[in-house]
Amino acid sequence: MPPKKKKGKGKKKKKKDEKTELTVEDKYKRTIQEIECLRDELASRTEITRRAKDTTLRMKEKMLEAQDTVEAEKQNKLDISSDLTRQYKTMQSEMALRIHMLEQTVTKLRDNLAKSEEELRRTRKEFEDMKKEKDQTIAELKFKIEHMESVYESILHDAFDRMSAKVEDARGKWQTQALETQEKNKQLLLEFGLNPLEI
C-alpha cells in the first residue's frame, strides 16, 4: 500500500518582493513564526517517517505470510514473491526519495532561520546605532541650549549694568540741573525783594 500524500505540499511561499519595510517587532514575530513552522514541519516529517517504517514492517509481515502460503501453493510462488518484492522495492524507493526531500526541506528551513536571525541581529544593531546617535544629538542640543542660556544671561546682566550706569549718570545731571535752577530762582526772588525761605 503506497504511503499517503501529505496535504499542503504544494503551498507557495509568499514572495518577499514587498517594498514596505518591516519593523523590528514584525521581523522578530516573523522569525518566531518561521521557527514554529520549522518545528511543525520536523514533527510532521518525523510522523511520516514513523508511518513509513510501520508500513514497511507490515509489508515484511505480509511477505512472510505470503512465503508461508507459497510453501503450500508452489504454483503461485513465483508470481506472489515477484509481486511482493516489486512492491517492497517501490516502497523503499519512495521512502528513500521522501526522506531525501525531507532532509532538503529541513536544510532549507535551517538556512532560512539562520538568515532571519542574522537579519534580526543586523536590525537590532542598526536600532542601537540610531538610538546612540539620537542620544548624542539630544546631549549636544542640551549643551547648546545651556550655553545659549548662559550667554543670554551674561548679555542681560551687561545690559542692565550699562542701563544702571546711564540712569545714575542721568540722575546726577538732573540733580545738578535742579540745583542750578533752584539757585537761579532764588537769585531772581532776591532781586524782586522776596525771601525764598518765606515762600
PDB file of C-alpha atoms in Angstrom:
ATOM      1  CA  MET A   1       0.000   0.000   0.000  1.00  0.00           C
ATOM      2  CA  PRO A   2       1.610   3.317  -1.078  1.00  0.00           C
ATOM      3  CA  PRO A   3       2.069   5.950   1.674  1.00  0.00           C
ATOM      4  CA  LYS A   4      -0.455   8.741   1.991  1.00  0.00           C
ATOM      5  CA  LYS A   5       0.453  12.008   0.333  1.00  0.00           C
ATOM      6  CA  LYS A   6       0.995  14.889   2.700  1.00  0.00           C
ATOM      7  CA  LYS A   7      -1.533  17.668   2.406  1.00  0.00           C
ATOM      8  CA  GLY A   8      -0.353  21.183   1.781  1.00  0.00           C
ATOM      9  CA  LYS A   9       2.776  20.041  -0.094  1.00  0.00           C
ATOM     10  CA  GLY A  10       2.169  22.438  -2.972  1.00  0.00           C
ATOM     11  CA  LYS A  11       1.672  25.624  -0.992  1.00  0.00           C
ATOM     12  CA  LYS A  12       3.561  28.510  -2.449  1.00  0.00           C
ATOM     13  CA  LYS A  13       5.589  30.722  -0.172  1.00  0.00           C
ATOM     14  CA  LYS A  14       4.783  34.413  -0.125  1.00  0.00           C
ATOM     15  CA  LYS A  15       7.015  36.493  -2.325  1.00  0.00           C
ATOM     16  CA  LYS A  16       9.458  38.693  -0.488  1.00  0.00           C
ATOM     17  CA  ASP A  17       9.239  41.416  -3.117  1.00  0.00           C
ATOM     18  CA  GLU A  18       7.204  43.674  -0.828  1.00  0.00           C
ATOM     19  CA  LYS A  19       8.905  47.032  -0.670  1.00  0.00           C
ATOM     20  CA  THR A  20       7.434  48.003   2.696  1.00  0.00           C
ATOM     21  CA  GLU A  21       9.970  47.971   5.488  1.00  0.00           C
ATOM     22  CA  LEU A  22       9.131  45.775   8.448  1.00  0.00           C
ATOM     23  CA  THR A  23       9.612  46.960  11.992  1.00  0.00           C
ATOM     24  CA  VAL A  24      11.972  45.143  14.336  1.00  0.00           C
ATOM     25  CA  GLU A  25       8.973  43.694  16.186  1.00  0.00           C
ATOM     26  CA  ASP A  26       7.398  42.435  12.929  1.00  0.00           C
ATOM     27  CA  LYS A  27      10.699  40.856  11.877  1.00  0.00           C
ATOM     28  CA  TYR A  28      11.014  39.240  15.300  1.00  0.00           C
ATOM     29  CA  LYS A  29       7.432  37.877  15.114  1.00  0.00           C
ATOM     30  CA  ARG A  30       8.060  36.596  11.607  1.00  0.00           C
ATOM     31  CA  THR A  31      11.222  34.835  12.783  1.00  0.00           C
ATOM     32  CA  ILE A  32       9.306  33.218  15.664  1.00  0.00           C
ATOM     33  CA  GLN A  33       6.608  32.086  13.221  1.00  0.00           C
ATOM     34  CA  GLU A  34       9.244  30.597  10.909  1.00  0.00           C
ATOM     35  CA  ILE A  35      10.771  28.741  13.848  1.00  0.00           C
ATOM     36  CA  GLU A  36       7.337  27.362  14.789  1.00  0.00           C
ATOM     37  CA  CYS A  37       6.739  26.345  11.175  1.00  0.00           C
ATOM     38  CA  LEU A  38      10.120  24.585  11.137  1.00  0.00           C
ATOM     39  CA  ARG A  39       9.226  22.711  14.299  1.00  0.00           C
ATOM     40  CA  ASP A  40       5.832  21.733  12.898  1.00  0.00           C
ATOM     41  CA  GLU A  41       7.468  20.616   9.645  1.00  0.00           C
ATOM     42  CA  LEU A  42      10.009  18.484  11.532  1.00  0.00           C
ATOM     43  CA  ALA A  43       7.245  16.903  13.637  1.00  0.00           C
ATOM     44  CA  SER A  44       5.226  16.184  10.500  1.00  0.00           C
ATOM     45  CA  ARG A  45       8.225  14.627   8.726  1.00  0.00           C
ATOM     46  CA  THR A  46       9.018  12.516  11.776  1.00  0.00           C
ATOM     47  CA  GLU A  47       5.446  11.244  11.836  1.00  0.00           C
ATOM     48  CA  ILE A  48       5.615  10.407   8.089  1.00  0.00           C
ATOM     49  CA  THR A  49       8.878   8.507   8.608  1.00  0.00           C
ATOM     50  CA  ARG A  50       7.377   6.572  11.522  1.00  0.00           C
ATOM     51  CA  ARG A  51       4.352   5.656   9.434  1.00  0.00           C
ATOM     52  CA  ALA A  52       6.593   4.599   6.565  1.00  0.00           C
ATOM     53  CA  LYS A  53       8.571   2.363   8.918  1.00  0.00           C
ATOM     54  CA  ASP A  54       5.335   0.875  10.269  1.00  0.00           C
ATOM     55  CA  THR A  55       4.170   0.273   6.712  1.00  0.00           C
ATOM     56  CA  THR A  56       7.500  -1.377   5.902  1.00  0.00           C
ATOM     57  CA  LEU A  57       7.170  -3.647   8.922  1.00  0.00           C
ATOM     58  CA  ARG A  58       3.629  -4.545   7.884  1.00  0.00           C
ATOM     59  CA  MET A  59       4.797  -5.289   4.360  1.00  0.00           C
ATOM     60  CA  LYS A  60       7.554  -7.506   5.706  1.00  0.00           C
ATOM     61  CA  GLU A  61       4.998  -9.396   7.755  1.00  0.00           C
ATOM     62  CA  LYS A  62       2.772  -9.756   4.690  1.00  0.00           C
ATOM     63  CA  MET A  63       5.730 -11.056   2.719  1.00  0.00           C
ATOM     64  CA  LEU A  64       6.467 -13.656   5.382  1.00  0.00           C
ATOM     65  CA  GLU A  65       2.827 -14.717   5.358  1.00  0.00           C
ATOM     66  CA  ALA A  66       2.964 -14.880   1.582  1.00  0.00           C
ATOM     67  CA  GLN A  67       6.065 -17.063   1.738  1.00  0.00           C
ATOM     68  CA  ASP A  68       4.248 -19.420   4.109  1.00  0.00           C
ATOM     69  CA  THR A  69       1.334 -19.544   1.676  1.00  0.00           C
ATOM     70  CA  VAL A  70       3.743 -20.101  -1.217  1.00  0.00           C
ATOM     71  CA  GLU A  71       5.102 -23.192   0.505  1.00  0.00           C
ATOM     72  CA  ALA A  72       1.585 -24.631   0.419  1.00  0.00           C
ATOM     73  CA  GLU A  73       0.851 -23.372  -3.083  1.00  0.00           C
ATOM     74  CA  LYS A  74       4.024 -23.809  -5.101  1.00  0.00           C
ATOM     75  CA  GLN A  75       2.240 -22.974  -8.328  1.00  0.00           C
ATOM     76  CA  ASN A  76       1.724 -19.293  -7.295  1.00  0.00           C
ATOM     77  CA  LYS A  77       5.070 -18.947  -5.508  1.00  0.00           C
ATOM     78  CA  LEU A  78       6.980 -17.078  -8.214  1.00  0.00           C
ATOM     79  CA  ASP A  79       4.137 -14.639  -9.053  1.00  0.00           C
ATOM     80  CA  ILE A  80       3.385 -13.718  -5.434  1.00  0.00           C
ATOM     81  CA  SER A  81       7.071 -13.458  -4.478  1.00  0.00           C
ATOM     82  CA  SER A  82       7.828 -11.320  -7.502  1.00  0.00           C
ATOM     83  CA  ASP A  83       4.849  -9.027  -6.836  1.00  0.00           C
ATOM     84  CA  LEU A  84       5.710  -8.578  -3.170  1.00  0.00           C
ATOM     85  CA  THR A  85       9.367  -7.915  -3.995  1.00  0.00           C
ATOM     86  CA  ARG A  86       8.364  -5.292  -6.547  1.00  0.00           C
ATOM     87  CA  GLN A  87       6.039  -3.576  -4.054  1.00  0.00           C
ATOM     88  CA  TYR A  88       8.684  -3.651  -1.362  1.00  0.00           C
ATOM     89  CA  LYS A  89      11.341  -2.147  -3.621  1.00  0.00           C
ATOM     90  CA  THR A  90       8.905   0.517  -4.828  1.00  0.00           C
ATOM     91  CA  MET A  91       8.082   1.420  -1.257  1.00  0.00           C
ATOM     92  CA  GLN A  92      11.760   1.558  -0.346  1.00  0.00           C
ATOM     93  CA  SER A  93      12.455   3.830  -3.310  1.00  0.00           C
ATOM     94  CA  GLU A  94       9.517   6.098  -2.458  1.00  0.00           C
ATOM     95  CA  MET A  95      10.540   6.239   1.189  1.00  0.00           C
ATOM     96  CA  ALA A  96      14.178   6.986   0.327  1.00  0.00           C
ATOM     97  CA  LEU A  97      13.023   9.746  -2.018  1.00  0.00           C
ATOM     98  CA  ARG A  98      10.681  11.177   0.609  1.00  0.00           C
ATOM     99  CA  ILE A  99      13.398  11.088   3.281  1.00  0.00           C
ATOM    100  CA  HIS A 100      15.774  12.855   0.897  1.00  0.00           C
ATOM    101  CA  MET A 101      13.146  15.549   0.223  1.00  0.00           C
ATOM    102  CA  LEU A 102      12.519  15.935   3.960  1.00  0.00           C
ATOM    103  CA  GLU A 103      16.232  16.378   4.597  1.00  0.00           C
ATOM    104  CA  GLN A 104      16.401  19.040   1.888  1.00  0.00           C
ATOM    105  CA  THR A 105      13.380  20.817   3.412  1.00  0.00           C
ATOM    106  CA  VAL A 106      14.950  20.758   6.876  1.00  0.00           C
ATOM    107  CA  THR A 107      18.225  22.133   5.474  1.00  0.00           C
ATOM    108  CA  LYS A 108      16.388  24.899   3.645  1.00  0.00           C
ATOM    109  CA  LEU A 109      14.365  25.815   6.742  1.00  0.00           C
ATOM    110  CA  ARG A 110      17.538  25.927   8.828  1.00  0.00           C
ATOM    111  CA  ASP A 111      19.169  28.204   6.261  1.00  0.00           C
ATOM    112  CA  ASN A 112      16.118  30.476   6.308  1.00  0.00           C
ATOM    113  CA  LEU A 113      16.199  30.532  10.094  1.00  0.00           C
ATOM    114  CA  ALA A 114      19.900  31.433  10.106  1.00  0.00           C
ATOM    115  CA  LYS A 115      19.265  34.239   7.600  1.00  0.00           C
ATOM    116  CA  SER A 116      16.356  35.544   9.676  1.00  0.00           C
ATOM    117  CA  GLU A 117      18.468  35.506  12.838  1.00  0.00           C
ATOM    118  CA  GLU A 118      21.263  37.379  11.039  1.00  0.00           C
ATOM    119  CA  GLU A 119      18.770  39.922   9.713  1.00  0.00           C
ATOM    120  CA  LEU A 120      17.294  40.357  13.192  1.00  0.00           C
ATOM    121  CA  ARG A 121      20.795  40.847  14.653  1.00  0.00           C
ATOM    122  CA  ARG A 122      21.637  43.426  11.971  1.00  0.00           C
ATOM    123  CA  THR A 123      18.326  45.226  12.528  1.00  0.00           C
ATOM    124  CA  ARG A 124      18.911  45.349  16.281  1.00  0.00           C
ATOM    125  CA  LYS A 125      22.407  46.751  15.716  1.00  0.00           C
ATOM    126  CA  GLU A 126      21.009  49.438  13.383  1.00  0.00           C
ATOM    127  CA  PHE A 127      18.393  50.287  16.009  1.00  0.00           C
ATOM    128  CA  GLU A 128      21.044  50.566  18.740  1.00  0.00           C
ATOM    129  CA  ASP A 129      23.216  52.760  16.476  1.00  0.00           C
ATOM    130  CA  MET A 130      20.259  55.030  15.722  1.00  0.00           C
ATOM    131  CA  LYS A 131      19.450  55.252  19.437  1.00  0.00           C
ATOM    132  CA  LYS A 132      23.048  56.166  20.287  1.00  0.00           C
ATOM    133  CA  GLU A 133      23.095  58.805  17.554  1.00  0.00           C
ATOM    134  CA  LYS A 134      19.793  60.247  18.783  1.00  0.00           C
ATOM    135  CA  ASP A 135      21.026  60.345  22.388  1.00  0.00           C
ATOM    136  CA  GLN A 136      24.234  62.065  21.251  1.00  0.00           C
ATOM    137  CA  THR A 137      22.244  64.656  19.261  1.00  0.00           C
ATOM    138  CA  ILE A 138      19.993  65.314  22.269  1.00  0.00           C
ATOM    139  CA  ALA A 139      23.035  65.744  24.515  1.00  0.00           C
ATOM    140  CA  GLU A 140      24.614  68.181  22.039  1.00  0.00           C
ATOM    141  CA  LEU A 141      21.386  70.185  21.784  1.00  0.00           C
ATOM    142  CA  LYS A 142      21.076  70.321  25.585  1.00  0.00           C
ATOM    143  CA  PHE A 143      24.662  71.564  25.819  1.00  0.00           C
ATOM    144  CA  LYS A 144      23.991  74.241  23.171  1.00  0.00           C
ATOM    145  CA  ILE A 145      20.797  75.340  24.952  1.00  0.00           C
ATOM    146  CA  GLU A 146      22.613  75.592  28.284  1.00  0.00           C
ATOM    147  CA  HIS A 147      25.433  77.534  26.607  1.00  0.00           C
ATOM    148  CA  MET A 148      22.940  79.895  24.935  1.00  0.00           C
ATOM    149  CA  GLU A 149      21.148  80.434  28.267  1.00  0.00           C
ATOM    150  CA  SER A 150      24.476  81.299  29.872  1.00  0.00           C
ATOM    151  CA  VAL A 151      25.358  83.716  27.028  1.00  0.00           C
ATOM    152  CA  TYR A 152      21.928  85.394  27.127  1.00  0.00           C
ATOM    153  CA  GLU A 153      22.124  85.706  30.903  1.00  0.00           C
ATOM    154  CA  SER A 154      25.535  87.365  30.581  1.00  0.00           C
ATOM    155  CA  ILE A 155      24.202  89.728  27.879  1.00  0.00           C
ATOM    156  CA  LEU A 156      21.198  90.697  30.048  1.00  0.00           C
ATOM    157  CA  HIS A 157      23.426  91.339  33.058  1.00  0.00           C
ATOM    158  CA  ASP A 158      25.730  93.546  30.948  1.00  0.00           C
ATOM    159  CA  ALA A 159      22.736  95.435  29.522  1.00  0.00           C
ATOM    160  CA  PHE A 160      21.255  96.014  32.988  1.00  0.00           C
ATOM    161  CA  ASP A 161      24.629  97.159  34.313  1.00  0.00           C
ATOM    162  CA  ARG A 162      25.028  99.658  31.416  1.00  0.00           C
ATOM    163  CA  MET A 163      21.447 100.850  31.877  1.00  0.00           C
ATOM    164  CA  SER A 164      22.009 101.321  35.615  1.00  0.00           C
ATOM    165  CA  ALA A 165      25.170 103.327  34.881  1.00  0.00           C
ATOM    166  CA  LYS A 166      23.276 105.528  32.413  1.00  0.00           C
ATOM    167  CA  VAL A 167      20.463 106.062  34.907  1.00  0.00           C
ATOM    168  CA  GLU A 168      22.994 107.046  37.570  1.00  0.00           C
ATOM    169  CA  ASP A 169      24.678 109.480  35.138  1.00  0.00           C
ATOM    170  CA  ALA A 170      21.316 110.981  34.167  1.00  0.00           C
ATOM    171  CA  ARG A 171      20.275 111.296  37.807  1.00  0.00           C
ATOM    172  CA  GLY A 172      23.482 113.106  38.630  1.00  0.00           C
ATOM    173  CA  LYS A 173      22.915 115.500  35.731  1.00  0.00           C
ATOM    174  CA  TRP A 174      19.276 116.071  36.732  1.00  0.00           C
ATOM    175  CA  GLN A 175      20.260 116.798  40.318  1.00  0.00           C
ATOM    176  CA  THR A 176      22.919 119.285  39.133  1.00  0.00           C
ATOM    177  CA  GLN A 177      20.418 120.960  36.805  1.00  0.00           C
ATOM    178  CA  ALA A 178      17.810 121.068  39.590  1.00  0.00           C
ATOM    179  CA  LEU A 179      20.258 122.716  41.974  1.00  0.00           C
ATOM    180  CA  GLU A 180      21.279 125.243  39.315  1.00  0.00           C
ATOM    181  CA  THR A 181      17.622 126.006  38.551  1.00  0.00           C
ATOM    182  CA  GLN A 182      16.826 126.439  42.265  1.00  0.00           C
ATOM    183  CA  GLU A 183      19.799 128.766  42.646  1.00  0.00           C
ATOM    184  CA  LYS A 184      18.664 130.878  39.693  1.00  0.00           C
ATOM    185  CA  ASN A 185      15.135 131.054  41.060  1.00  0.00           C
ATOM    186  CA  LYS A 186      16.464 132.055  44.452  1.00  0.00           C
ATOM    187  CA  GLN A 187      18.512 134.842  42.880  1.00  0.00           C
ATOM    188  CA  LEU A 188      15.508 136.091  40.929  1.00  0.00           C
ATOM    189  CA  LEU A 189      13.369 136.128  44.067  1.00  0.00           C
ATOM    190  CA  LEU A 190      16.041 138.043  45.922  1.00  0.00           C
ATOM    191  CA  GLU A 191      16.234 140.577  43.064  1.00  0.00           C
ATOM    192  CA  PHE A 192      12.486 141.138  43.413  1.00  0.00           C
ATOM    193  CA  GLY A 193      12.960 141.610  47.142  1.00  0.00           C
ATOM    194  CA  LEU A 194      11.376 138.341  48.154  1.00  0.00           C
ATOM    195  CA  ASN A 195      12.826 135.965  50.690  1.00  0.00           C
ATOM    196  CA  PRO A 196      12.865 132.452  49.231  1.00  0.00           C
ATOM    197  CA  LEU A 197      12.706 130.875  52.668  1.00  0.00           C
ATOM    198  CA  GLU A 198       9.421 132.613  53.381  1.00  0.00           C
ATOM    199  CA  ILE A 199       7.730 131.419  50.228  1.00  0.00           C
TER     200      ILE A 199
END
